[in-house]
Coordinates of C-alpha atoms in Angstrom, one line a residue:
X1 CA 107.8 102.5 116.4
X2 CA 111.5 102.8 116.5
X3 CA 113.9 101.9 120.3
X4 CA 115.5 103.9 121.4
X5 CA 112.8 106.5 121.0
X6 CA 113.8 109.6 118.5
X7 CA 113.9 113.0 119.8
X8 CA 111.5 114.1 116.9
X9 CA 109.7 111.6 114.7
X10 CA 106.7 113.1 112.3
X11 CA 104.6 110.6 109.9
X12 CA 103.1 111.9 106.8
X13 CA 101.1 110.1 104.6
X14 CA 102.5 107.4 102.1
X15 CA 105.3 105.3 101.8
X16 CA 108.6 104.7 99.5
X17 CA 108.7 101.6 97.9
X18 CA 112.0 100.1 97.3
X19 CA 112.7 98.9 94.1
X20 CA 114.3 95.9 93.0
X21 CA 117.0 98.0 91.8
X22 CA 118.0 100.5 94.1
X23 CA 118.5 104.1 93.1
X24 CA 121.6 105.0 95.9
X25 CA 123.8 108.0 96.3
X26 CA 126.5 108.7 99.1
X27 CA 128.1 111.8 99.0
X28 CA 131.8 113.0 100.1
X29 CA 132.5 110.2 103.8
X30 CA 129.2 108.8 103.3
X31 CA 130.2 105.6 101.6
X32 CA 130.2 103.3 104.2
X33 CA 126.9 104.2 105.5
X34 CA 125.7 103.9 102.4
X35 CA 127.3 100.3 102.1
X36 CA 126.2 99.4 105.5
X37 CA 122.4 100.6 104.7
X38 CA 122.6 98.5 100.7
X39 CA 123.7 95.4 103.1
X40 CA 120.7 95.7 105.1
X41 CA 118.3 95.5 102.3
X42 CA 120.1 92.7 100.4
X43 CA 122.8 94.3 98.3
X44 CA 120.4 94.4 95.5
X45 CA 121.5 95.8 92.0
X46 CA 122.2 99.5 92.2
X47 CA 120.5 101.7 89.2
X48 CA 121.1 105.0 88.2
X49 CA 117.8 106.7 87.9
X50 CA 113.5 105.3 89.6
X51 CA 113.4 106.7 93.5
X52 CA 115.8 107.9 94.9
X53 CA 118.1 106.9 98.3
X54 CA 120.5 109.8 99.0
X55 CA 122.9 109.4 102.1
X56 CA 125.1 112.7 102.3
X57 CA 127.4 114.3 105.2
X58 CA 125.3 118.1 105.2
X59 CA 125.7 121.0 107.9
X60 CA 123.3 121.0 110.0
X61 CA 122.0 122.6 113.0
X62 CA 122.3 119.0 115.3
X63 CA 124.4 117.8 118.0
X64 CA 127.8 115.3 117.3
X65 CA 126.0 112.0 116.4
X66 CA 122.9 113.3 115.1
X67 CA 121.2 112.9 111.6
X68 CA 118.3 113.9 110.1
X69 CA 115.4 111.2 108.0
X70 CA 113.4 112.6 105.2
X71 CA 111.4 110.0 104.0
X72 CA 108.9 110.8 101.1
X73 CA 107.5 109.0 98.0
X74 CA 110.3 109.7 95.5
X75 CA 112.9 110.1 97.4
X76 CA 114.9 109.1 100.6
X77 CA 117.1 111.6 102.5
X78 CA 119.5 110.9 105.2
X79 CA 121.8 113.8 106.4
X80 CA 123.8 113.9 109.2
X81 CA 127.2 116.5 110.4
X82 CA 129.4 113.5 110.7
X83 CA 129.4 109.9 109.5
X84 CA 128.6 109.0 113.1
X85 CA 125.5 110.4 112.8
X86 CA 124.9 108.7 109.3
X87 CA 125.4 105.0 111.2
X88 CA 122.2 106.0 113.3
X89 CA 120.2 107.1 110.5
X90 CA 120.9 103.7 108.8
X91 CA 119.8 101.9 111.5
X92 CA 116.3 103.9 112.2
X93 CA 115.8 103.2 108.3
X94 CA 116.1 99.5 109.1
X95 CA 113.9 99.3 112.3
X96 CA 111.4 101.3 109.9
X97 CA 111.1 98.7 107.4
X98 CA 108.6 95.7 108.4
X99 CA 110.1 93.3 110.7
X100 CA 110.1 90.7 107.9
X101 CA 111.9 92.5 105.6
X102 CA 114.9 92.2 108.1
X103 CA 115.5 89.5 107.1
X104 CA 116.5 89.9 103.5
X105 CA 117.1 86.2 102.6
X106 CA 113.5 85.6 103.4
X107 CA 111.4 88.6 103.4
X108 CA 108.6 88.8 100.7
X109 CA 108.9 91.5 98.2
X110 CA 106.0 93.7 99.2
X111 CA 107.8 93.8 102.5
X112 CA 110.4 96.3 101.1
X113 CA 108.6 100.0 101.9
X114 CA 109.6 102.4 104.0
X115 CA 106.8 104.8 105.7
X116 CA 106.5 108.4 104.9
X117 CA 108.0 110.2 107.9
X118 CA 110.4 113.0 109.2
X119 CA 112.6 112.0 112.3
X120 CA 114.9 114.7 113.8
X121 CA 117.8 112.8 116.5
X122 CA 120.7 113.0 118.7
X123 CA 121.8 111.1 121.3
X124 CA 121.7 112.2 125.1
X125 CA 125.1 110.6 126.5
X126 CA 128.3 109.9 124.3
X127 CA 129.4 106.4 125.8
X128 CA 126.3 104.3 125.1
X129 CA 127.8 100.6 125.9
X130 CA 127.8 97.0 126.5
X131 CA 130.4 95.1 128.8
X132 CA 130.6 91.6 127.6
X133 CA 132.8 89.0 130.0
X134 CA 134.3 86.6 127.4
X135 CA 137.1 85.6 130.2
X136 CA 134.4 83.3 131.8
X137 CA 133.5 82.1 128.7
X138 CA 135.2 82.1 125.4
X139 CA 132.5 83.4 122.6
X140 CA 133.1 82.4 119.1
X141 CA 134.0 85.7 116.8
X142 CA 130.9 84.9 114.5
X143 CA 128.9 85.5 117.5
X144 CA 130.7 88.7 118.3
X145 CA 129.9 89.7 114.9
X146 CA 126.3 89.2 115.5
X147 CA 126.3 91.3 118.7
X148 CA 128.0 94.4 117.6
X149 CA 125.6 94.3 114.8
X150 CA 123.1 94.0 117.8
X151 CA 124.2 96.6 119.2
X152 CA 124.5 99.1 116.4
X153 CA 120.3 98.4 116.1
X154 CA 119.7 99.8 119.0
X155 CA 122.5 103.0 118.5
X156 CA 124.9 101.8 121.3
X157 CA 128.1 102.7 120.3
X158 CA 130.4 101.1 122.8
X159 CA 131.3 97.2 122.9
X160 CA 133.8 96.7 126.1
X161 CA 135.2 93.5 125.8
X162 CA 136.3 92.0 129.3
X163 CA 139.6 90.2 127.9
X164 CA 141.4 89.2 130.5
X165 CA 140.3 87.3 134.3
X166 CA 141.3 84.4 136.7
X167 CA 139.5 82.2 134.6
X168 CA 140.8 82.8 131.7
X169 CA 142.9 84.9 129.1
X170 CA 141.9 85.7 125.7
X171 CA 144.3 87.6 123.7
X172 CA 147.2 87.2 122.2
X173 CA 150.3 89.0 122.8
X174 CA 153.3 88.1 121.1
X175 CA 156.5 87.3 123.5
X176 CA 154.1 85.8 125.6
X177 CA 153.4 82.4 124.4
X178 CA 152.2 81.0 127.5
X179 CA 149.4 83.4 127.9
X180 CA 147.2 81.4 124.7
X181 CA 149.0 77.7 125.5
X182 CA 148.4 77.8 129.8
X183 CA 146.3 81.4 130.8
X184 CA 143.8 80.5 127.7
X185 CA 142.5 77.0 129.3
X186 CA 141.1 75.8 132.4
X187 CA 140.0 72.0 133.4
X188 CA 136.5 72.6 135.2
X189 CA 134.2 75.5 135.3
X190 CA 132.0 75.8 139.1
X191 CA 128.4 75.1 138.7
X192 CA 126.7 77.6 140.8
X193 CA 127.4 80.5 142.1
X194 CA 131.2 81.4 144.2
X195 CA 131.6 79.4 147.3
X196 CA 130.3 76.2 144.9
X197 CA 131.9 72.6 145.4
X198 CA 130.2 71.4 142.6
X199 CA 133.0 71.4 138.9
X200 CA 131.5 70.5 135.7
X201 CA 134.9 68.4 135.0
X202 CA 134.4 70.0 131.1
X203 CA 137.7 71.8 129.8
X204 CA 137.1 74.9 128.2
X205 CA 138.9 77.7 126.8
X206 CA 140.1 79.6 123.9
X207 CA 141.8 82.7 122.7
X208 CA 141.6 85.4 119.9
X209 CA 144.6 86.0 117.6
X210 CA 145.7 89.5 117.2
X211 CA 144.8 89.4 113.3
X212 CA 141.0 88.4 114.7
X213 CA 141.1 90.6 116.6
X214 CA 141.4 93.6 114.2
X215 CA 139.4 92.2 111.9
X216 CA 136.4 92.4 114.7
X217 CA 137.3 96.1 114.9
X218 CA 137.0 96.7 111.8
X219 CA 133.6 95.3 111.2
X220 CA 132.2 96.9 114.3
X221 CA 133.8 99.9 113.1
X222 CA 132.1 100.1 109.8
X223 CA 128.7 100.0 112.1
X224 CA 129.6 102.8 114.2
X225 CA 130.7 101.0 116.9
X226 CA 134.0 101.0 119.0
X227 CA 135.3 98.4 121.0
X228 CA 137.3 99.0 124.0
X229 CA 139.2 96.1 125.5
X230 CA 139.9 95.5 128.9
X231 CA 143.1 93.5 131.0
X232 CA 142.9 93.2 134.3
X233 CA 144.8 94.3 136.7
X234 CA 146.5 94.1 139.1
X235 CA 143.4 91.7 140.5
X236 CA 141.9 89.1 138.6
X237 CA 145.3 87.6 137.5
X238 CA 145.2 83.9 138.6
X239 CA 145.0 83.2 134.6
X240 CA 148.3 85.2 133.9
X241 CA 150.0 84.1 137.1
X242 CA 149.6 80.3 135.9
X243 CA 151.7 80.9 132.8
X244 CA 154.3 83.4 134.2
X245 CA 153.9 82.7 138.7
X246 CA 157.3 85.0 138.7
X247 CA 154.7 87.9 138.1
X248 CA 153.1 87.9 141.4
X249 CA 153.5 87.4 145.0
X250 CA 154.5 83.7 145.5
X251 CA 156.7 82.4 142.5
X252 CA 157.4 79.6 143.9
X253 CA 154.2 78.5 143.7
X254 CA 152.5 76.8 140.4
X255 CA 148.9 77.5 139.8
X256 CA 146.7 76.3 137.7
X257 CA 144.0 78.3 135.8
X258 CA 141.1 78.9 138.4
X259 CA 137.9 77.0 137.7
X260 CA 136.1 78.9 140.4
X261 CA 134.2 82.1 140.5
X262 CA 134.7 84.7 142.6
X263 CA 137.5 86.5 143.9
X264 CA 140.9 84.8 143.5
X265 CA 143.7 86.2 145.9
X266 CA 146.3 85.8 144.0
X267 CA 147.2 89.1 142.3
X268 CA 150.1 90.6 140.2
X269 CA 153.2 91.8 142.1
X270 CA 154.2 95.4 142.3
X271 CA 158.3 94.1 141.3
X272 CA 159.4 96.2 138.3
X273 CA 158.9 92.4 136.1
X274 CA 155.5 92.6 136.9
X275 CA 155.1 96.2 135.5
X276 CA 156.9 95.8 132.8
X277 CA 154.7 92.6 131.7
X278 CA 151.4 95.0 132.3
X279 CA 153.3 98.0 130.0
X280 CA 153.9 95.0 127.4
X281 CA 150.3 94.2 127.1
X282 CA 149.6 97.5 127.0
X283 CA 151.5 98.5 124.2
X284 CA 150.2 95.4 122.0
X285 CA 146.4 96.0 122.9
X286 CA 146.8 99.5 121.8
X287 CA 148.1 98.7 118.5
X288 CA 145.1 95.8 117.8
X289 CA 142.2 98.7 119.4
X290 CA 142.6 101.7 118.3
X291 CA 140.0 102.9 120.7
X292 CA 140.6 106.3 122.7
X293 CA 139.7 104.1 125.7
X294 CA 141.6 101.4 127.4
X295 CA 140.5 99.5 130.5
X296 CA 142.5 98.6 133.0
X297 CA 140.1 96.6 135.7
X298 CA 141.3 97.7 139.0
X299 CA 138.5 96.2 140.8
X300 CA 138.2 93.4 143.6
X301 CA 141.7 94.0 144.4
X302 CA 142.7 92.1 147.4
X303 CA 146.0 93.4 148.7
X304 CA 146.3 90.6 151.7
X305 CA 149.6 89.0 149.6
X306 CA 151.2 92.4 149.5
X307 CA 150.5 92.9 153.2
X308 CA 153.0 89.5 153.6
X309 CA 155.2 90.2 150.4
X310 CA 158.9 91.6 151.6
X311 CA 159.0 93.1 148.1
X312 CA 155.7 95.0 148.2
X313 CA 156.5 96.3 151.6
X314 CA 159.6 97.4 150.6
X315 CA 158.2 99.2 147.5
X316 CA 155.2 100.8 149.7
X317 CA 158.0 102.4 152.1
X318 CA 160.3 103.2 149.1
X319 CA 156.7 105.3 147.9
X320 CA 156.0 106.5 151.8
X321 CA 153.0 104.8 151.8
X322 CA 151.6 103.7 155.3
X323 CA 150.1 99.9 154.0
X324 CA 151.3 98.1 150.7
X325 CA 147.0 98.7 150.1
X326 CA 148.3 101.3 148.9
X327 CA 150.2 100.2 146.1
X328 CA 146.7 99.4 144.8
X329 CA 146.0 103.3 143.4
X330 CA 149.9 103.4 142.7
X331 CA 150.0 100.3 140.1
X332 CA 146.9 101.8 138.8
X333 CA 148.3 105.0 138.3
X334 CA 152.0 103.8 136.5
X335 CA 149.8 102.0 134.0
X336 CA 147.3 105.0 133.4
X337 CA 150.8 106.9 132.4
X338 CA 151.8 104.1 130.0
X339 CA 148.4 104.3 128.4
X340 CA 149.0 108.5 128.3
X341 CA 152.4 108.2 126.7
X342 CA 150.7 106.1 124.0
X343 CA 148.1 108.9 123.5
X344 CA 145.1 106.9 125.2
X345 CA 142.9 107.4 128.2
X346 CA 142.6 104.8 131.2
X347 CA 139.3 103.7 132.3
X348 CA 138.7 101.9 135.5
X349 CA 136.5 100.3 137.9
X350 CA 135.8 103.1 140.6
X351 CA 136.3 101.1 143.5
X352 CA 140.0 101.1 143.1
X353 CA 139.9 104.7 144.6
X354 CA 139.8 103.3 147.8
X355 CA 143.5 102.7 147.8
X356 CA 144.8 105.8 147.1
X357 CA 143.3 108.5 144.9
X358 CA 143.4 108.5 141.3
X359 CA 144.3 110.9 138.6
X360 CA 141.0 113.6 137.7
X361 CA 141.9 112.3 134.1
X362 CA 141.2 108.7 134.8
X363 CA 137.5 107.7 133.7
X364 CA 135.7 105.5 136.3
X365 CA 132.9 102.9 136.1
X366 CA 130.6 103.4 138.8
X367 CA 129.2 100.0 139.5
X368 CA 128.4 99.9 142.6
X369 CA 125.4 102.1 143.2
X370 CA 124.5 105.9 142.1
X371 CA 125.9 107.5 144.5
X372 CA 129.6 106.0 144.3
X373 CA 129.5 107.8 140.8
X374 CA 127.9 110.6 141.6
X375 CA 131.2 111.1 144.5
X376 CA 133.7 110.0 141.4
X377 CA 132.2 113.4 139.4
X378 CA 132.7 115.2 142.1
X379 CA 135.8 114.6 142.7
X380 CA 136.4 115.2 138.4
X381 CA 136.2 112.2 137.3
X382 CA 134.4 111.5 133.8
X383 CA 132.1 108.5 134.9
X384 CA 130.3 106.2 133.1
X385 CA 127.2 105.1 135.3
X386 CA 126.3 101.3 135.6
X387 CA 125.1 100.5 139.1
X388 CA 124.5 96.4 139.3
X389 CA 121.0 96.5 140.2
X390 CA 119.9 98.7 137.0
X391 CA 122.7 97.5 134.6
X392 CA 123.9 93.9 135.1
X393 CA 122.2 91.5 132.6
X394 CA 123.5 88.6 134.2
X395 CA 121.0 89.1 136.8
X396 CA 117.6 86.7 136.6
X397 CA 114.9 88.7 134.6
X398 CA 112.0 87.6 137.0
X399 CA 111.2 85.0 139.7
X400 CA 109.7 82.4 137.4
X401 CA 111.0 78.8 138.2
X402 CA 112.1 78.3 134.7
X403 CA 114.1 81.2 134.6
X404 CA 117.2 79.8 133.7
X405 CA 120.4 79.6 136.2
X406 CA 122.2 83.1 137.0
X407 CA 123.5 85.4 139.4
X408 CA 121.7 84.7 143.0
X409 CA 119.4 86.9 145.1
X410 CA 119.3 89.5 142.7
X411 CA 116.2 90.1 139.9
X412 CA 116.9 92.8 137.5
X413 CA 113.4 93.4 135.4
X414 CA 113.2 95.3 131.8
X415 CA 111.1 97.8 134.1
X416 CA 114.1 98.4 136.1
X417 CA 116.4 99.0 133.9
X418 CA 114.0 101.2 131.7
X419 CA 113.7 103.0 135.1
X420 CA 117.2 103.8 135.3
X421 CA 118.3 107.4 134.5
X422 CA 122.0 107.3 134.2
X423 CA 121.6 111.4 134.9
X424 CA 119.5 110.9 138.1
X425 CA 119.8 114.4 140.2
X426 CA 120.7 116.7 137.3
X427 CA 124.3 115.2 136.8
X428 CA 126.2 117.5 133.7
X429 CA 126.9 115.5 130.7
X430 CA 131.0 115.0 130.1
X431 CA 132.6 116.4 127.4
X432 CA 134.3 113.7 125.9
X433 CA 137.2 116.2 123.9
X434 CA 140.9 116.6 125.6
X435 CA 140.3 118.3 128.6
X436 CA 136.7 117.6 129.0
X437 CA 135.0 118.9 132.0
X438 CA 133.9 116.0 134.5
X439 CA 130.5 114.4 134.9
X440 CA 128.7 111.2 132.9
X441 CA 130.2 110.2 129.5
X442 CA 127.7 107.5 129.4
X443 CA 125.8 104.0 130.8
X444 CA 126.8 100.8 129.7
X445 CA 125.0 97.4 130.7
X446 CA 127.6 94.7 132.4
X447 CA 127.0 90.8 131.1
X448 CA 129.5 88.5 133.2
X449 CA 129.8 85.2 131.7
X450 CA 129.9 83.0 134.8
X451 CA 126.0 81.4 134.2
X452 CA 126.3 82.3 130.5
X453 CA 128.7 79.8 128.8
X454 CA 126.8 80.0 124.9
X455 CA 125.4 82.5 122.7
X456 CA 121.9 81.6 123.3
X457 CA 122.8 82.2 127.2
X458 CA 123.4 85.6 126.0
X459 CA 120.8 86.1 123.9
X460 CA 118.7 85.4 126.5
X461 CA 120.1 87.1 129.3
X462 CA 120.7 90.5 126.6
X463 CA 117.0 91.1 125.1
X464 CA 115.1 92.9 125.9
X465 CA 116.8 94.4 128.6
X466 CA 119.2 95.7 126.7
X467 CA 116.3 97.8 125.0
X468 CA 115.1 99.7 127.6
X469 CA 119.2 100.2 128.4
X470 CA 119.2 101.7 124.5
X471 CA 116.6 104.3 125.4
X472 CA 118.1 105.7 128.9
X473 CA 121.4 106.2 127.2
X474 CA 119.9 107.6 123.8
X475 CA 116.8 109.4 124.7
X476 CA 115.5 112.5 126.5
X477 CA 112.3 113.5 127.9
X478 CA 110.4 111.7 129.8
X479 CA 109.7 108.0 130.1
X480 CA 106.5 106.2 129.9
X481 CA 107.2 103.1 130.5
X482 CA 103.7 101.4 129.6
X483 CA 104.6 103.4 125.9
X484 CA 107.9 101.8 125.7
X485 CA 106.0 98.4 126.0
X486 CA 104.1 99.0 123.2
X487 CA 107.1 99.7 121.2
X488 CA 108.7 96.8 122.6
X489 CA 106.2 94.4 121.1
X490 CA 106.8 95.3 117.8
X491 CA 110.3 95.7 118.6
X492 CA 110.8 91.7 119.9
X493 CA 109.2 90.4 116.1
X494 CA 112.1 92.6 114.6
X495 CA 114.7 90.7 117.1
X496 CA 113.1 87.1 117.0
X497 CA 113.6 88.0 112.9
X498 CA 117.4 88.8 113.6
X499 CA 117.9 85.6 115.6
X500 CA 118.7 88.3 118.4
X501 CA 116.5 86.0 120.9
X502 CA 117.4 82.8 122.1
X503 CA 116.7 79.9 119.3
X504 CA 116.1 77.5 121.9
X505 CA 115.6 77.9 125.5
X506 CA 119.3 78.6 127.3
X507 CA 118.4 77.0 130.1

């Protein structure tokens, strides 16, 4: 009936009928779930007396997050500890109406009822994400919109936005005007995957003013949704270095935006300019995000220019270091501090460890397989798990030859990722507070942009995967996967409703 799966879900007999008017009460910090439920069923006139809709902020013997759903024929009660907890109760009232009445424009009025039930839920991991690449490809704000709304169906709670790569940069910083005139545009995109010499000769680009940009916060926020940005560093920086070439290795040398994919060589430097640039950023993300979390990339990191630089070299024997490599770990580590003084928390790809070890406090993204996070916690890290093979939506779905264009030699299936259990082995769950003790704050699903350059690319690419994604993060107990399917079916009419699947095919 409802993905991700509630803990405890009980149907009685009958149904509440929603009236034309609606009969709606939000108590003390329940306001904006209340307003974000009223949205959902067509801001209709509110009334004062008929059936009832309370939405109230109650102690209550549940975990941070969770709510409880008494639904009956007079009267509609959602309670939750925190207004967290409310957000997920408003969206299992939506995925309980009929899938037609999602649509509120269009839905027939005997589509407005709710069934009689009881549902009892908490989440299982804190961090429950999506990683979206819009340095690929620029996606409009309108579509954004859409997703996090997407998102806040299924109860994930985590948008990271991948801001910043060779191919493009998509913020704005002010001081920096180069970064949205030069870093935001390129001339070509590859077609194919890296190691292509095919170009599409199309420019594209684009950028996201600061004002946008908090505006986009603000609506995912009043969905229960955070959105963590990331800028890469000190990899990934062919963008930036085409604007400002004094920030890396080789100023000499002009370079336009990369139109290829894969792993561009040219990387910040490690001169105090270049770190001040990074603490500059920084600063300005911090004030448009107000996220605890801000990610600072870290990843395919090749250090071959600092091997030849006279400056890194210098700096890596001012440090004591044996190889400027190690000036990887280091730059990573300066701009965790900046990220401390301003009172957030650095998150990184965990790969970067191989340069020199990183802070316990730094929070890792285990990418690469299982057991690269499962090290990471035991060394103290917080980790959120998102191994490629069980998390990367960029992947092809199946083998059929009109599966559209994407990543190649890989097939990720809805069964794999349902598979997927991010606590695999009896890893602890992190405690998210200051101070937390180490293990998995959460899963996230990756969606790089290279073969998905529209909305309905990533429609397609997104659902259902992203489902079955939903349910490892959310639910507990164990999984039956030919169950799931049957929720699923009912689940895709509520999505094809939404205009969540592809309106034509993205190939």
């Amino acid at each position: 009936m409802i993905i991700p799966r509630p803990a405890e879900l009980t149907v009685h007999p009958g149904e509440f009928v929603i009236p034309a008017a609606l009969h709606l009460s939000a108590g003390p910090g329940a306001a904006r779930a209340a307003d974000l439920l009223a949205g959902y069923l067509g801001d209709r006139p509110r009334a004062s007396y008929g059936p009832a809709v309370r939405v109230e902020i109650a102690p209550a013997d549940l975990p941070y997050e969770g709510y409880r759903l008494e639904i009956s024929p007079p009267e509609v009660l959602l309670t939750a500890p925190g207004e967290e907890g409310l957000f997920h109760g408003v969206q299992t009232l939506r995925q309980l109406l009929p899938p037609a009445a999602l649509d509120p424009a269009s839905a027939p009025p005997d589509a407005w009822r709710w069934p009689c039930v009881t549902v009892r839920d908490a989440p299982r991991l804190p961090w429950r994400g999506v990683m979206l690449d819009v340095a690929r490809h620029y996606m409009p704000l309108e579509f954004l919109e859409e997703f996090i709304d997407r998102l806040a169906l299924h109860k994930l709670n985590v948008l990271h936005l991948h801001l910043t790569d060779d191919q493009g940069w998509r913020i704005e910083i002010e001081g920096l005007p180069r970064l949205t005139e030069v870093s935001a545009w390129r001339t070509a995109s590859m077609v194919g995957p890296a190691g292509s010499t095919r170009f599409d000769g199309i420019p594209h680009g684009g950028f996201y003013s600061q004002h946008r940009l908090r505006d986009l916060v603000a609506y995912a926020a009043r969905r229960g949704v955070t959105i963590v940005p990331e800028i890469e560093m000190p990899g990934h920086a062919r963008a930036l270095l085409a604007a400002y070439p004094h920030l890396g290795n080789r100023p000499e040398v002009n370079l336009p935006v990369w139109t290829s994919w894969g792993i561009s060589e040219d990387i910040l430097g490690v001169h105090d300019e270049a770190l001040e640039f990074c603490r500059t950023v920084l600063a300005q993300t911090v004030s448009v995000f107000p996220s605890r979390y801000v990610h600072i990339g870290g990843e395919e990191c090749p250090t071959t220019q600092w091997e030849t630089s006279p400056v890194a070299r210098r700096r890596a024997a001012e440090l004591g270091f044996t190889t400027p490599a190690q000036l990887h770990g280091w730059f990573l580590r300066q701009m965790q501090e900046t990220l401390t003084e301003h009172g957030r928390r650095a998150v990184c790809w965990d790969e970067a460890e191989q340069n020199g070890e990183l802070p316990a406090d730094m929070t890792l993204t285990a990418w690469r397989d299982p057991a690269h996070g499962v090290r990471s916690v035991e060394r103290g890290h917080q980790v959120i798990m998102a191994p490629h093979r069980s998390t990367y939506l960029d992947y092809a779905q199946s083998t059929h030859p009109g599966e559209p264009p994407a990543q190649p030699d890989v097939v990720t299936t809805v069964a794999d990722v349902y598979g997927f259990d991010p606590l695999a082995g009896g890893l602890p769950v992190a405690d998210p507070g200051n101070g937390g003790r180490p293990g998995v704050l959460g899963t996230q699903a990756q969606l790089w942009t290279e073969f998905a350059p529209t909305p309905d690319h990533v429609r397609y690419l997104t659902f259902p995967r992203l489902c079955a994604l939903a349910e490892a993060a959310w639910s507990e107990g164990t999984r039956d996967y030919e169950e799931f399917q049957g929720r699923l079916t009912v689940h895709r009419e509520r999505l094809r409703v939404l205009g969540a699947l592809p309106g034509r095919g993205a190939a």
